[in-house]
Amino acid sequence: MIKDYDIYIISDSVGDTAEQVARAAAEQYKDADYEIKKHPYVESKAKIDDIFESIPNKESLVVYTIVSEETTKYLKKICNEKGLPCIDIMGPCLSTFSDFIGQEPARESGVIRKLDEDYFKRVEAVEFAVKYDDGKDPRGILKADIVLIGVSRSSKTPLSMYLAHKNYKVVNIPLVKGAKVPEQVYEAPRKKVIGLTIDPSDLIEIRRERIRVLGLDSGVDYVSIDKIIEELDYAEKIMRQVGCPVIDMTKKAVEEAANLIIDIINDLN
């Protein structure tokens, strides 16, 4: 019975999957000690040769996740020549998927790593949207992918969050009559700035509901139709000065508006 052995993890990506599977299996054998030796980003025969030259005359086995057929065949050949047992983690899985889907795999290495990168970009974008929500810090304007401007309750924040989940860094700036518009709004590239407008009658209903939820006085200027029209006129003036595209949010779902914004941004790039 083997008491001490090495597990060689060979992967064309990070190798975490192969390591986790190998470790889970190895832990089932309590009387045998093992050491993991991981070799990530192995994508050539030369690298495989280097790895096997370093393997001592000690009991060892190889666990690998490699999607290239050519590299996999070479690795199996070397293992057979050296009498080393090897375990292909990806091969049987890809074969079953291919039979099920009726399509050959792309055999692209590092796919999970790319998915992880997308995930962290999305988290970064969400954190960015929260940090610069509602004009908290105008310094974010020049760092943003998209800058939304509009009056209160024109869906700036919901749009910011939705777009953040699409990996866009978004700043939203409220346009309030009597309050200075941050200079960065005028300095930002026109292709990044999107104005949001909305029908006054719809906006007053949205604001009334907001007032009701907050338990505030329904007689405030915030829900005055005259004041709302003044605000919208002021916002429209600012948008003309900025020279940005304007989207009418009346009866428009956030998803629909977000897709329009993405189309505008892509068309202008």
JSON list of C-alpha atoms in Angstrom, two decimals, residues 3-132:
[
{"chain": "A", "resi": 3, "resn": "LYS", "atom": "CA", "xyz": [1.89, 5.69, 2.16]},
{"chain": "A", "resi": 4, "resn": "ASP", "atom": "CA", "xyz": [3.31, 8.83, 0.57]},
{"chain": "A", "resi": 5, "resn": "TYR", "atom": "CA", "xyz": [2.73, 10.23, -2.91]},
{"chain": "A", "resi": 6, "resn": "ASP", "atom": "CA", "xyz": [2.54, 13.37, -5.06]},
{"chain": "A", "resi": 7, "resn": "ILE", "atom": "CA", "xyz": [-0.41, 14.60, -7.10]},
{"chain": "A", "resi": 8, "resn": "TYR", "atom": "CA", "xyz": [0.58, 16.63, -10.14]},
{"chain": "A", "resi": 9, "resn": "ILE", "atom": "CA", "xyz": [-2.12, 19.06, -11.21]},
{"chain": "A", "resi": 10, "resn": "ILE", "atom": "CA", "xyz": [-1.67, 20.14, -14.83]},
{"chain": "A", "resi": 11, "resn": "SER", "atom": "CA", "xyz": [-4.04, 22.69, -16.34]},
{"chain": "A", "resi": 12, "resn": "ASP", "atom": "CA", "xyz": [-4.27, 25.08, -19.28]},
{"chain": "A", "resi": 13, "resn": "SER", "atom": "CA", "xyz": [-5.97, 27.52, -16.89]},
{"chain": "A", "resi": 14, "resn": "VAL", "atom": "CA", "xyz": [-5.57, 28.14, -13.15]},
{"chain": "A", "resi": 15, "resn": "GLY", "atom": "CA", "xyz": [-6.01, 24.48, -12.19]},
{"chain": "A", "resi": 16, "resn": "ASP", "atom": "CA", "xyz": [-8.36, 25.05, -9.27]},
{"chain": "A", "resi": 17, "resn": "THR", "atom": "CA", "xyz": [-10.99, 22.62, -10.58]},
{"chain": "A", "resi": 18, "resn": "ALA", "atom": "CA", "xyz": [-8.53, 19.77, -10.97]},
{"chain": "A", "resi": 19, "resn": "GLU", "atom": "CA", "xyz": [-7.01, 20.52, -7.56]},
{"chain": "A", "resi": 20, "resn": "GLN", "atom": "CA", "xyz": [-10.38, 20.50, -5.79]},
{"chain": "A", "resi": 21, "resn": "VAL", "atom": "CA", "xyz": [-11.42, 17.21, -7.38]},
{"chain": "A", "resi": 22, "resn": "ALA", "atom": "CA", "xyz": [-8.04, 15.59, -6.66]},
{"chain": "A", "resi": 23, "resn": "ARG", "atom": "CA", "xyz": [-7.98, 16.80, -3.06]},
{"chain": "A", "resi": 24, "resn": "ALA", "atom": "CA", "xyz": [-11.56, 15.63, -2.45]},
{"chain": "A", "resi": 25, "resn": "ALA", "atom": "CA", "xyz": [-10.61, 12.17, -3.72]},
{"chain": "A", "resi": 26, "resn": "ALA", "atom": "CA", "xyz": [-7.27, 12.01, -1.88]},
{"chain": "A", "resi": 27, "resn": "GLU", "atom": "CA", "xyz": [-8.88, 12.90, 1.46]},
{"chain": "A", "resi": 28, "resn": "GLN", "atom": "CA", "xyz": [-10.88, 9.66, 1.28]},
{"chain": "A", "resi": 29, "resn": "TYR", "atom": "CA", "xyz": [-7.67, 7.69, 1.97]},
{"chain": "A", "resi": 30, "resn": "LYS", "atom": "CA", "xyz": [-6.70, 8.55, 5.55]},
{"chain": "A", "resi": 31, "resn": "ASP", "atom": "CA", "xyz": [-3.64, 6.30, 5.76]},
{"chain": "A", "resi": 32, "resn": "ALA", "atom": "CA", "xyz": [-1.82, 7.88, 2.82]},
{"chain": "A", "resi": 33, "resn": "ASP", "atom": "CA", "xyz": [-0.07, 11.26, 2.84]},
{"chain": "A", "resi": 34, "resn": "TYR", "atom": "CA", "xyz": [0.05, 13.33, -0.32]},
{"chain": "A", "resi": 35, "resn": "GLU", "atom": "CA", "xyz": [1.40, 16.60, -1.65]},
{"chain": "A", "resi": 36, "resn": "ILE", "atom": "CA", "xyz": [-0.23, 18.71, -4.37]},
{"chain": "A", "resi": 37, "resn": "LYS", "atom": "CA", "xyz": [2.09, 20.11, -7.02]},
{"chain": "A", "resi": 38, "resn": "LYS", "atom": "CA", "xyz": [0.14, 22.45, -9.30]},
{"chain": "A", "resi": 39, "resn": "HIS", "atom": "CA", "xyz": [1.24, 23.57, -12.77]},
{"chain": "A", "resi": 40, "resn": "PRO", "atom": "CA", "xyz": [-1.17, 26.16, -14.27]},
{"chain": "A", "resi": 41, "resn": "TYR", "atom": "CA", "xyz": [-1.31, 27.63, -17.79]},
{"chain": "A", "resi": 42, "resn": "VAL", "atom": "CA", "xyz": [0.24, 24.60, -19.50]},
{"chain": "A", "resi": 43, "resn": "GLU", "atom": "CA", "xyz": [-0.54, 25.00, -23.19]},
{"chain": "A", "resi": 44, "resn": "SER", "atom": "CA", "xyz": [2.46, 23.45, -24.98]},
{"chain": "A", "resi": 45, "resn": "LYS", "atom": "CA", "xyz": [4.29, 20.16, -25.29]},
{"chain": "A", "resi": 46, "resn": "ALA", "atom": "CA", "xyz": [7.49, 21.88, -24.16]},
{"chain": "A", "resi": 47, "resn": "LYS", "atom": "CA", "xyz": [5.90, 22.83, -20.84]},
{"chain": "A", "resi": 48, "resn": "ILE", "atom": "CA", "xyz": [4.69, 19.27, -20.38]},
{"chain": "A", "resi": 49, "resn": "ASP", "atom": "CA", "xyz": [8.22, 17.98, -21.00]},
{"chain": "A", "resi": 50, "resn": "ASP", "atom": "CA", "xyz": [9.60, 20.40, -18.40]},
{"chain": "A", "resi": 51, "resn": "ILE", "atom": "CA", "xyz": [7.06, 19.22, -15.81]},
{"chain": "A", "resi": 52, "resn": "PHE", "atom": "CA", "xyz": [7.77, 15.53, -16.33]},
{"chain": "A", "resi": 53, "resn": "GLU", "atom": "CA", "xyz": [11.53, 16.07, -16.16]},
{"chain": "A", "resi": 54, "resn": "SER", "atom": "CA", "xyz": [11.01, 17.44, -12.65]},
{"chain": "A", "resi": 55, "resn": "ILE", "atom": "CA", "xyz": [8.97, 14.47, -11.41]},
{"chain": "A", "resi": 56, "resn": "PRO", "atom": "CA", "xyz": [11.19, 12.38, -9.09]},
{"chain": "A", "resi": 57, "resn": "ASN", "atom": "CA", "xyz": [11.18, 8.60, -8.75]},
{"chain": "A", "resi": 58, "resn": "LYS", "atom": "CA", "xyz": [8.40, 8.85, -6.18]},
{"chain": "A", "resi": 59, "resn": "GLU", "atom": "CA", "xyz": [4.90, 7.47, -6.35]},
{"chain": "A", "resi": 60, "resn": "SER", "atom": "CA", "xyz": [2.96, 10.05, -8.32]},
{"chain": "A", "resi": 61, "resn": "LEU", "atom": "CA", "xyz": [-0.21, 10.50, -10.30]},
{"chain": "A", "resi": 62, "resn": "VAL", "atom": "CA", "xyz": [-1.35, 13.20, -12.69]},
{"chain": "A", "resi": 63, "resn": "VAL", "atom": "CA", "xyz": [-4.70, 15.00, -12.67]},
{"chain": "A", "resi": 64, "resn": "TYR", "atom": "CA", "xyz": [-5.32, 17.39, -15.52]},
{"chain": "A", "resi": 65, "resn": "THR", "atom": "CA", "xyz": [-7.81, 19.80, -17.09]},
{"chain": "A", "resi": 66, "resn": "ILE", "atom": "CA", "xyz": [-6.73, 20.56, -20.63]},
{"chain": "A", "resi": 67, "resn": "VAL", "atom": "CA", "xyz": [-9.17, 21.26, -23.46]},
{"chain": "A", "resi": 68, "resn": "SER", "atom": "CA", "xyz": [-6.73, 21.02, -26.39]},
{"chain": "A", "resi": 69, "resn": "GLU", "atom": "CA", "xyz": [-6.97, 17.56, -27.92]},
{"chain": "A", "resi": 70, "resn": "GLU", "atom": "CA", "xyz": [-3.41, 17.68, -29.20]},
{"chain": "A", "resi": 71, "resn": "THR", "atom": "CA", "xyz": [-1.98, 18.65, -25.81]},
{"chain": "A", "resi": 72, "resn": "THR", "atom": "CA", "xyz": [-4.15, 16.08, -24.05]},
{"chain": "A", "resi": 73, "resn": "LYS", "atom": "CA", "xyz": [-2.96, 13.26, -26.33]},
{"chain": "A", "resi": 74, "resn": "TYR", "atom": "CA", "xyz": [0.64, 14.26, -25.76]},
{"chain": "A", "resi": 75, "resn": "LEU", "atom": "CA", "xyz": [0.17, 14.35, -22.00]},
{"chain": "A", "resi": 76, "resn": "LYS", "atom": "CA", "xyz": [-1.44, 10.88, -22.01]},
{"chain": "A", "resi": 77, "resn": "LYS", "atom": "CA", "xyz": [1.42, 9.54, -24.17]},
{"chain": "A", "resi": 78, "resn": "ILE", "atom": "CA", "xyz": [4.08, 10.81, -21.73]},
{"chain": "A", "resi": 79, "resn": "CYS", "atom": "CA", "xyz": [2.16, 9.41, -18.75]},
{"chain": "A", "resi": 80, "resn": "ASN", "atom": "CA", "xyz": [1.94, 5.99, -20.42]},
{"chain": "A", "resi": 81, "resn": "GLU", "atom": "CA", "xyz": [5.66, 6.03, -21.25]},
{"chain": "A", "resi": 82, "resn": "LYS", "atom": "CA", "xyz": [6.55, 6.87, -17.64]},
{"chain": "A", "resi": 83, "resn": "GLY", "atom": "CA", "xyz": [3.98, 4.51, -16.15]},
{"chain": "A", "resi": 84, "resn": "LEU", "atom": "CA", "xyz": [2.15, 7.29, -14.34]},
{"chain": "A", "resi": 85, "resn": "PRO", "atom": "CA", "xyz": [-1.60, 7.02, -13.79]},
{"chain": "A", "resi": 86, "resn": "CYS", "atom": "CA", "xyz": [-3.44, 10.06, -15.13]},
{"chain": "A", "resi": 87, "resn": "ILE", "atom": "CA", "xyz": [-6.96, 11.36, -14.69]},
{"chain": "A", "resi": 88, "resn": "ASP", "atom": "CA", "xyz": [-8.67, 13.54, -17.29]},
{"chain": "A", "resi": 89, "resn": "ILE", "atom": "CA", "xyz": [-11.21, 15.75, -15.50]},
{"chain": "A", "resi": 90, "resn": "MET", "atom": "CA", "xyz": [-12.53, 17.63, -18.55]},
{"chain": "A", "resi": 91, "resn": "GLY", "atom": "CA", "xyz": [-12.51, 14.94, -21.25]},
{"chain": "A", "resi": 92, "resn": "PRO", "atom": "CA", "xyz": [-15.45, 12.76, -20.16]},
{"chain": "A", "resi": 93, "resn": "CYS", "atom": "CA", "xyz": [-17.46, 15.86, -19.26]},
{"chain": "A", "resi": 94, "resn": "LEU", "atom": "CA", "xyz": [-16.90, 17.48, -22.68]},
{"chain": "A", "resi": 95, "resn": "SER", "atom": "CA", "xyz": [-17.69, 14.21, -24.43]},
{"chain": "A", "resi": 96, "resn": "THR", "atom": "CA", "xyz": [-21.04, 13.87, -22.64]},
{"chain": "A", "resi": 97, "resn": "PHE", "atom": "CA", "xyz": [-21.91, 17.52, -23.28]},
{"chain": "A", "resi": 98, "resn": "SER", "atom": "CA", "xyz": [-21.07, 17.11, -26.98]},
{"chain": "A", "resi": 99, "resn": "ASP", "atom": "CA", "xyz": [-23.30, 14.06, -27.29]},
{"chain": "A", "resi": 100, "resn": "PHE", "atom": "CA", "xyz": [-26.12, 15.86, -25.48]},
{"chain": "A", "resi": 101, "resn": "ILE", "atom": "CA", "xyz": [-25.88, 19.21, -27.31]},
{"chain": "A", "resi": 102, "resn": "GLY", "atom": "CA", "xyz": [-24.91, 17.79, -30.66]},
{"chain": "A", "resi": 103, "resn": "GLN", "atom": "CA", "xyz": [-22.03, 20.19, -31.08]},
{"chain": "A", "resi": 104, "resn": "GLU", "atom": "CA", "xyz": [-18.26, 20.04, -30.68]},
{"chain": "A", "resi": 105, "resn": "PRO", "atom": "CA", "xyz": [-16.75, 22.17, -27.88]},
{"chain": "A", "resi": 106, "resn": "ALA", "atom": "CA", "xyz": [-14.83, 25.35, -28.67]},
{"chain": "A", "resi": 107, "resn": "ARG", "atom": "CA", "xyz": [-11.85, 23.95, -26.74]},
{"chain": "A", "resi": 108, "resn": "GLU", "atom": "CA", "xyz": [-10.98, 27.40, -25.47]},
{"chain": "A", "resi": 109, "resn": "SER", "atom": "CA", "xyz": [-8.79, 27.42, -22.39]},
{"chain": "A", "resi": 110, "resn": "GLY", "atom": "CA", "xyz": [-9.38, 29.73, -19.43]},
{"chain": "A", "resi": 111, "resn": "VAL", "atom": "CA", "xyz": [-13.13, 30.12, -19.99]},
{"chain": "A", "resi": 112, "resn": "ILE", "atom": "CA", "xyz": [-13.92, 29.99, -16.26]},
{"chain": "A", "resi": 113, "resn": "ARG", "atom": "CA", "xyz": [-11.22, 32.54, -15.59]},
{"chain": "A", "resi": 114, "resn": "LYS", "atom": "CA", "xyz": [-12.85, 34.87, -18.10]},
{"chain": "A", "resi": 115, "resn": "LEU", "atom": "CA", "xyz": [-16.23, 34.33, -16.44]},
{"chain": "A", "resi": 116, "resn": "ASP", "atom": "CA", "xyz": [-14.66, 35.24, -13.09]},
{"chain": "A", "resi": 117, "resn": "GLU", "atom": "CA", "xyz": [-13.20, 38.40, -14.61]},
{"chain": "A", "resi": 118, "resn": "ASP", "atom": "CA", "xyz": [-16.66, 39.37, -15.89]},
{"chain": "A", "resi": 119, "resn": "TYR", "atom": "CA", "xyz": [-18.10, 38.76, -12.42]},
{"chain": "A", "resi": 120, "resn": "PHE", "atom": "CA", "xyz": [-15.56, 41.04, -10.73]},
{"chain": "A", "resi": 121, "resn": "LYS", "atom": "CA", "xyz": [-16.08, 43.71, -13.39]},
{"chain": "A", "resi": 122, "resn": "ARG", "atom": "CA", "xyz": [-19.81, 43.59, -12.64]},
{"chain": "A", "resi": 123, "resn": "VAL", "atom": "CA", "xyz": [-19.21, 43.89, -8.90]},
{"chain": "A", "resi": 124, "resn": "GLU", "atom": "CA", "xyz": [-16.90, 46.85, -9.53]},
{"chain": "A", "resi": 125, "resn": "ALA", "atom": "CA", "xyz": [-19.53, 48.52, -11.72]},
{"chain": "A", "resi": 126, "resn": "VAL", "atom": "CA", "xyz": [-22.25, 48.07, -9.07]},
{"chain": "A", "resi": 127, "resn": "GLU", "atom": "CA", "xyz": [-19.99, 49.50, -6.36]},
{"chain": "A", "resi": 128, "resn": "PHE", "atom": "CA", "xyz": [-19.22, 52.42, -8.68]},
{"chain": "A", "resi": 129, "resn": "ALA", "atom": "CA", "xyz": [-22.94, 53.09, -9.26]},
{"chain": "A", "resi": 130, "resn": "VAL", "atom": "CA", "xyz": [-23.63, 53.08, -5.52]},
{"chain": "A", "resi": 131, "resn": "LYS", "atom": "CA", "xyz": [-20.68, 55.34, -4.75]},
{"chain": "A", "resi": 132, "resn": "TYR", "atom": "CA", "xyz": [-21.65, 57.95, -7.34]}
]
